Amino acid sequence: MRRGVIFDIDGTLVDTNYLHVTAWWEGFRRQGRDVLMVDIHGAIGRADRDLIDYLLPDVSDEEAQAISDTHAELYKPRIDEVRPVPGAGELLQALSDRGLLVVVATSAPKDEAERLIGITGGQDAVSALVHSGDVDKSKPHPEPVRQALDKSGLPPNNAIMVGDSVWDALAARAAKVGCVALRSGGIDTGSLLEAGAEAVYKDCRDLLYHVDETPIGRLLQD
């Protein structure tokens, strides 16, 4: 029976969340929209249009496109400056070495997702990638997690989601997959647990150090 771990990217494997926040903030500002950074931060993890609709329910298609274009204009040139979350590549490789499938499910486009995975140094451990082009809906909808299960052949009871946002935890719960959350994206422990995470760790390095004590450890012991 296949067993594996499904990873989010932004805030989970790479330290990008606050770069996204400032780029989105500027996009809203240029359209005359005053959106607090703390609210933008709470929406990170949703796909572009879903994030905009969540924060601005009255937004027009034209305005949303302008906001999204500004975000891309400001964020994409900085991808090469991005650094991995501590322990990210080591965690991916360690889980693969111990016989688990490592899958990534993200709302990022394919080319961006592959660049970010490469930044971790753990790209050789990743057996499947679900990106924005593979799905119609983003987290917290379960479709990205379900697609990750389908691509990898993992049954829900033999998979664990690792993410940094409440949207990751909610998507995992809706897909009937367990979830371990990380605080590396800036979300507090209480919010992550309330959304459905079974356990919360500081970052990938902390999770790797404690992995046998986590829900992932159950997969390694079966």
mmCIF file of C-alpha atoms in Angstrom:
data_model
loop_
_atom_site.group_PDB
_atom_site.id
_atom_site.type_symbol
_atom_site.label_atom_id
_atom_site.label_comp_id
_atom_site.label_asym_id
_atom_site.label_seq_id
_atom_site.Cartn_x
_atom_site.Cartn_y
_atom_site.Cartn_z
ATOM 1 C CA MET A 1 0.000 0.000 0.000
ATOM 2 C CA ARG A 2 1.397 3.385 -0.975
ATOM 3 C CA ARG A 3 2.056 5.928 1.759
ATOM 4 C CA GLY A 4 3.058 9.521 1.353
ATOM 5 C CA VAL A 5 3.126 13.173 2.351
ATOM 6 C CA ILE A 6 1.575 16.057 0.413
ATOM 7 C CA PHE A 7 3.365 19.390 0.822
ATOM 8 C CA ASP A 8 2.273 22.942 0.203
ATOM 9 C CA ILE A 9 5.082 25.221 -1.064
ATOM 10 C CA ASP A 10 4.696 28.905 -0.107
ATOM 11 C CA GLY A 11 5.395 29.384 3.594
ATOM 12 C CA THR A 12 5.867 25.646 4.046
ATOM 13 C CA LEU A 13 8.958 24.838 1.976
ATOM 14 C CA VAL A 14 10.054 28.352 0.985
ATOM 15 C CA ASP A 15 9.945 31.686 2.819
ATOM 16 C CA THR A 16 7.716 33.602 0.400
ATOM 17 C CA ASN A 17 4.562 34.571 2.279
ATOM 18 C CA TYR A 18 5.561 38.086 3.200
ATOM 19 C CA LEU A 19 6.889 38.765 -0.303
ATOM 20 C CA HIS A 20 3.424 37.828 -1.536
ATOM 21 C CA VAL A 21 1.789 40.067 1.075
ATOM 22 C CA THR A 22 3.697 43.188 0.037
ATOM 23 C CA ALA A 23 3.163 42.510 -3.675
ATOM 24 C CA TRP A 24 -0.589 42.019 -3.183
ATOM 25 C CA TRP A 25 -0.767 45.101 -0.941
ATOM 26 C CA GLU A 26 0.758 47.230 -3.688
ATOM 27 C CA GLY A 27 -1.598 45.719 -6.247
ATOM 28 C CA PHE A 28 -4.615 46.675 -4.148
ATOM 29 C CA ARG A 29 -3.157 50.127 -3.409
ATOM 30 C CA ARG A 30 -2.653 50.940 -7.091
ATOM 31 C CA GLN A 31 -6.351 50.304 -7.653
ATOM 32 C CA GLY A 32 -7.282 52.629 -4.807
ATOM 33 C CA ARG A 33 -8.124 49.753 -2.475
ATOM 34 C CA ASP A 34 -7.002 49.986 1.137
ATOM 35 C CA VAL A 35 -6.508 46.399 2.308
ATOM 36 C CA LEU A 36 -4.590 45.757 5.515
ATOM 37 C CA MET A 37 -1.492 43.618 5.227
ATOM 38 C CA VAL A 38 -2.681 41.451 8.111
ATOM 39 C CA ASP A 39 -5.815 40.581 6.121
ATOM 40 C CA ILE A 40 -3.786 39.838 3.010
ATOM 41 C CA HIS A 41 -1.500 37.605 5.056
ATOM 42 C CA GLY A 42 -4.484 35.633 6.294
ATOM 43 C CA ALA A 43 -5.581 34.997 2.698
ATOM 44 C CA ILE A 44 -2.211 33.741 1.434
ATOM 45 C CA GLY A 45 -2.558 30.153 0.224
ATOM 46 C CA ARG A 46 -5.576 30.836 -1.957
ATOM 47 C CA ALA A 47 -5.132 31.109 -5.733
ATOM 48 C CA ASP A 48 -4.863 34.610 -7.215
ATOM 49 C CA ARG A 49 -8.482 35.364 -8.155
ATOM 50 C CA ASP A 50 -9.823 33.458 -5.162
ATOM 51 C CA LEU A 51 -7.594 35.536 -2.862
ATOM 52 C CA ILE A 52 -8.790 38.775 -4.451
ATOM 53 C CA ASP A 53 -12.472 37.765 -4.268
ATOM 54 C CA TYR A 54 -12.034 36.728 -0.639
ATOM 55 C CA LEU A 55 -10.663 40.155 0.279
ATOM 56 C CA LEU A 56 -12.769 42.239 -2.142
ATOM 57 C CA PRO A 57 -16.143 40.566 -2.799
ATOM 58 C CA ASP A 58 -17.237 43.471 -5.021
ATOM 59 C CA VAL A 59 -14.200 43.437 -7.328
ATOM 60 C CA SER A 60 -14.721 43.597 -11.100
ATOM 61 C CA ASP A 61 -12.912 41.330 -13.554
ATOM 62 C CA GLU A 62 -10.918 44.261 -14.928
ATOM 63 C CA GLU A 63 -9.879 45.453 -11.486
ATOM 64 C CA ALA A 64 -8.983 41.941 -10.346
ATOM 65 C CA GLN A 65 -6.780 41.444 -13.398
ATOM 66 C CA ALA A 66 -4.963 44.715 -12.730
ATOM 67 C CA ILE A 67 -4.349 43.710 -9.107
ATOM 68 C CA SER A 68 -3.098 40.277 -10.153
ATOM 69 C CA ASP A 69 -0.820 41.759 -12.814
ATOM 70 C CA THR A 70 0.771 44.104 -10.280
ATOM 71 C CA HIS A 71 1.323 41.229 -7.873
ATOM 72 C CA ALA A 72 3.089 39.236 -10.599
ATOM 73 C CA GLU A 73 5.112 42.276 -11.711
ATOM 74 C CA LEU A 74 6.470 42.799 -8.200
ATOM 75 C CA TYR A 75 6.771 39.218 -6.989
ATOM 76 C CA LYS A 76 8.227 37.263 -9.902
ATOM 77 C CA PRO A 77 11.511 39.220 -10.233
ATOM 78 C CA ARG A 78 12.282 38.354 -6.610
ATOM 79 C CA ILE A 79 11.893 34.575 -6.868
ATOM 80 C CA ASP A 80 15.645 34.098 -7.199
ATOM 81 C CA GLU A 81 16.067 35.863 -3.827
ATOM 82 C CA VAL A 82 13.785 33.372 -2.084
ATOM 83 C CA ARG A 83 15.315 31.119 0.539
ATOM 84 C CA PRO A 84 14.067 27.735 1.710
ATOM 85 C CA VAL A 85 12.416 27.281 5.056
ATOM 86 C CA PRO A 86 15.044 25.709 7.361
ATOM 87 C CA GLY A 87 15.228 21.967 6.833
ATOM 88 C CA ALA A 88 12.917 21.910 3.796
ATOM 89 C CA GLY A 89 15.111 19.990 1.386
ATOM 90 C CA GLU A 90 16.388 17.690 4.106
ATOM 91 C CA LEU A 91 12.824 16.834 5.152
ATOM 92 C CA LEU A 92 11.730 16.025 1.606
ATOM 93 C CA GLN A 93 14.750 13.797 1.056
ATOM 94 C CA ALA A 94 14.503 12.089 4.441
ATOM 95 C CA LEU A 95 10.864 11.114 3.891
ATOM 96 C CA SER A 96 11.619 9.812 0.412
ATOM 97 C CA ASP A 97 14.609 7.847 1.711
ATOM 98 C CA ARG A 98 12.330 6.222 4.271
ATOM 99 C CA GLY A 99 9.962 4.988 1.597
ATOM 100 C CA LEU A 100 7.238 7.652 1.546
ATOM 101 C CA LEU A 101 6.007 9.287 -1.626
ATOM 102 C CA VAL A 102 6.599 13.041 -1.565
ATOM 103 C CA VAL A 103 3.977 15.063 -3.418
ATOM 104 C CA VAL A 104 3.576 18.829 -3.773
ATOM 105 C CA ALA A 105 0.194 20.573 -4.143
ATOM 106 C CA THR A 106 0.274 24.332 -4.693
ATOM 107 C CA SER A 107 -1.740 27.193 -6.170
ATOM 108 C CA ALA A 108 1.397 28.426 -7.954
ATOM 109 C CA PRO A 109 1.854 27.972 -11.727
ATOM 110 C CA LYS A 110 3.924 24.987 -12.844
ATOM 111 C CA ASP A 111 7.093 26.882 -13.791
ATOM 112 C CA GLU A 112 7.094 28.879 -10.561
ATOM 113 C CA ALA A 113 6.395 25.787 -8.464
ATOM 114 C CA GLU A 114 9.291 23.911 -10.042
ATOM 115 C CA ARG A 115 11.666 26.827 -9.420
ATOM 116 C CA LEU A 116 10.626 27.034 -5.786
ATOM 117 C CA ILE A 117 10.978 23.298 -5.237
ATOM 118 C CA GLY A 118 14.452 23.562 -6.765
ATOM 119 C CA ILE A 119 15.352 26.267 -4.256
ATOM 120 C CA THR A 120 14.814 23.746 -1.444
ATOM 121 C CA GLY A 121 17.349 21.367 -2.963
ATOM 122 C CA GLY A 122 14.894 18.514 -2.468
ATOM 123 C CA GLN A 123 13.522 18.334 -5.996
ATOM 124 C CA ASP A 124 14.798 14.789 -6.606
ATOM 125 C CA ALA A 125 12.612 13.545 -3.745
ATOM 126 C CA VAL A 126 9.371 14.893 -5.251
ATOM 127 C CA SER A 127 7.423 12.246 -7.149
ATOM 128 C CA ALA A 128 4.416 14.337 -8.246
ATOM 129 C CA LEU A 129 3.386 17.985 -8.505
ATOM 130 C CA VAL A 130 -0.106 19.482 -8.556
ATOM 131 C CA HIS A 131 -0.044 23.120 -9.687
ATOM 132 C CA SER A 132 -2.615 25.781 -10.533
ATOM 133 C CA GLY A 133 -3.053 24.474 -14.067
ATOM 134 C CA ASP A 134 -4.179 21.091 -12.783
ATOM 135 C CA VAL A 135 -7.215 22.271 -10.824
ATOM 136 C CA ASP A 136 -10.226 24.549 -11.139
ATOM 137 C CA LYS A 137 -10.473 25.373 -7.443
ATOM 138 C CA SER A 138 -7.859 26.299 -4.846
ATOM 139 C CA LYS A 139 -7.529 25.513 -1.165
ATOM 140 C CA PRO A 140 -9.554 25.478 1.079
ATOM 141 C CA HIS A 141 -11.458 23.466 -1.540
ATOM 142 C CA PRO A 142 -10.229 19.858 -1.377
ATOM 143 C CA GLU A 143 -9.606 19.568 -5.135
ATOM 144 C CA PRO A 144 -5.817 20.217 -4.972
ATOM 145 C CA VAL A 145 -5.398 17.571 -2.268
ATOM 146 C CA ARG A 146 -7.629 15.087 -4.083
ATOM 147 C CA GLN A 147 -5.706 15.679 -7.296
ATOM 148 C CA ALA A 148 -2.465 15.016 -5.408
ATOM 149 C CA LEU A 149 -3.920 11.727 -4.179
ATOM 150 C CA ASP A 150 -4.979 10.777 -7.698
ATOM 151 C CA LYS A 151 -1.635 11.686 -9.286
ATOM 152 C CA SER A 152 0.362 9.730 -6.739
ATOM 153 C CA GLY A 153 -2.011 6.808 -6.207
ATOM 154 C CA LEU A 154 -2.197 7.532 -2.479
ATOM 155 C CA PRO A 155 -5.320 6.553 -0.544
ATOM 156 C CA PRO A 156 -6.508 9.305 1.851
ATOM 157 C CA ASN A 157 -5.890 7.208 4.964
ATOM 158 C CA ASN A 158 -2.258 6.693 3.951
ATOM 159 C CA ALA A 159 -1.449 10.348 3.305
ATOM 160 C CA ILE A 160 -0.649 13.387 5.442
ATOM 161 C CA MET A 161 -0.780 17.008 4.301
ATOM 162 C CA VAL A 162 1.939 19.411 5.475
ATOM 163 C CA GLY A 163 1.070 23.098 5.144
ATOM 164 C CA ASP A 164 1.366 26.474 6.818
ATOM 165 C CA SER A 165 -2.111 27.973 6.433
ATOM 166 C CA VAL A 166 -5.621 27.374 7.683
ATOM 167 C CA TRP A 167 -6.546 26.780 4.015
ATOM 168 C CA ASP A 168 -4.159 23.812 3.858
ATOM 169 C CA ALA A 169 -5.692 22.305 6.989
ATOM 170 C CA LEU A 170 -9.256 22.873 5.797
ATOM 171 C CA ALA A 171 -8.513 21.375 2.372
ATOM 172 C CA ALA A 172 -6.894 18.333 3.952
ATOM 173 C CA ARG A 173 -9.810 17.818 6.298
ATOM 174 C CA ALA A 174 -12.311 18.070 3.440
ATOM 175 C CA ALA A 175 -10.291 15.490 1.490
ATOM 176 C CA LYS A 176 -10.221 13.211 4.566
ATOM 177 C CA VAL A 177 -6.440 13.483 4.815
ATOM 178 C CA GLY A 178 -4.578 14.157 8.061
ATOM 179 C CA CYS A 179 -2.659 17.412 8.423
ATOM 180 C CA VAL A 180 0.508 18.578 10.126
ATOM 181 C CA ALA A 181 0.994 22.357 10.106
ATOM 182 C CA LEU A 182 4.041 24.593 10.310
ATOM 183 C CA ARG A 183 4.283 28.113 11.751
ATOM 184 C CA SER A 184 6.847 29.153 9.119
ATOM 185 C CA GLY A 185 4.121 30.932 7.154
ATOM 186 C CA GLY A 186 3.275 33.193 10.080
ATOM 187 C CA ILE A 187 -0.029 31.670 11.233
ATOM 188 C CA ASP A 188 -0.425 30.970 14.948
ATOM 189 C CA THR A 189 -0.737 27.503 16.447
ATOM 190 C CA GLY A 190 -4.284 27.992 17.726
ATOM 191 C CA SER A 191 -5.669 28.953 14.315
ATOM 192 C CA LEU A 192 -3.950 26.000 12.640
ATOM 193 C CA LEU A 193 -5.275 23.523 15.205
ATOM 194 C CA GLU A 194 -8.775 24.987 14.980
ATOM 195 C CA ALA A 195 -8.714 24.530 11.202
ATOM 196 C CA GLY A 196 -7.949 20.832 11.610
ATOM 197 C CA ALA A 197 -4.184 20.370 11.964
ATOM 198 C CA GLU A 198 -3.356 17.408 14.190
ATOM 199 C CA ALA A 199 -0.003 18.858 15.252
ATOM 200 C CA VAL A 200 1.937 22.079 14.701
ATOM 201 C CA TYR A 201 5.711 22.591 14.425
ATOM 202 C CA LYS A 202 7.925 25.631 13.950
ATOM 203 C CA ASP A 203 9.297 24.734 10.526
ATOM 204 C CA CYS A 204 10.526 21.833 8.395
ATOM 205 C CA ARG A 205 13.628 21.339 10.516
ATOM 206 C CA ASP A 206 11.539 21.072 13.682
ATOM 207 C CA LEU A 207 9.181 18.624 11.958
ATOM 208 C CA LEU A 208 12.107 16.517 10.721
ATOM 209 C CA TYR A 209 13.563 16.368 14.228
ATOM 210 C CA HIS A 210 10.227 15.138 15.643
ATOM 211 C CA VAL A 211 8.906 13.274 12.596
ATOM 212 C CA ASP A 212 8.543 9.883 14.303
ATOM 213 C CA GLU A 213 6.307 11.468 16.952
ATOM 214 C CA THR A 214 3.998 13.079 14.370
ATOM 215 C CA PRO A 215 1.105 11.670 12.327
ATOM 216 C CA ILE A 216 3.711 11.111 9.596
ATOM 217 C CA GLY A 217 5.374 8.705 11.991
ATOM 218 C CA ARG A 218 2.305 6.484 11.803
ATOM 219 C CA LEU A 219 2.909 6.061 8.091
ATOM 220 C CA LEU A 220 6.536 5.139 8.736
ATOM 221 C CA GLN A 221 5.622 2.537 11.358
ATOM 222 C CA ASP A 222 2.844 0.702 9.490
#
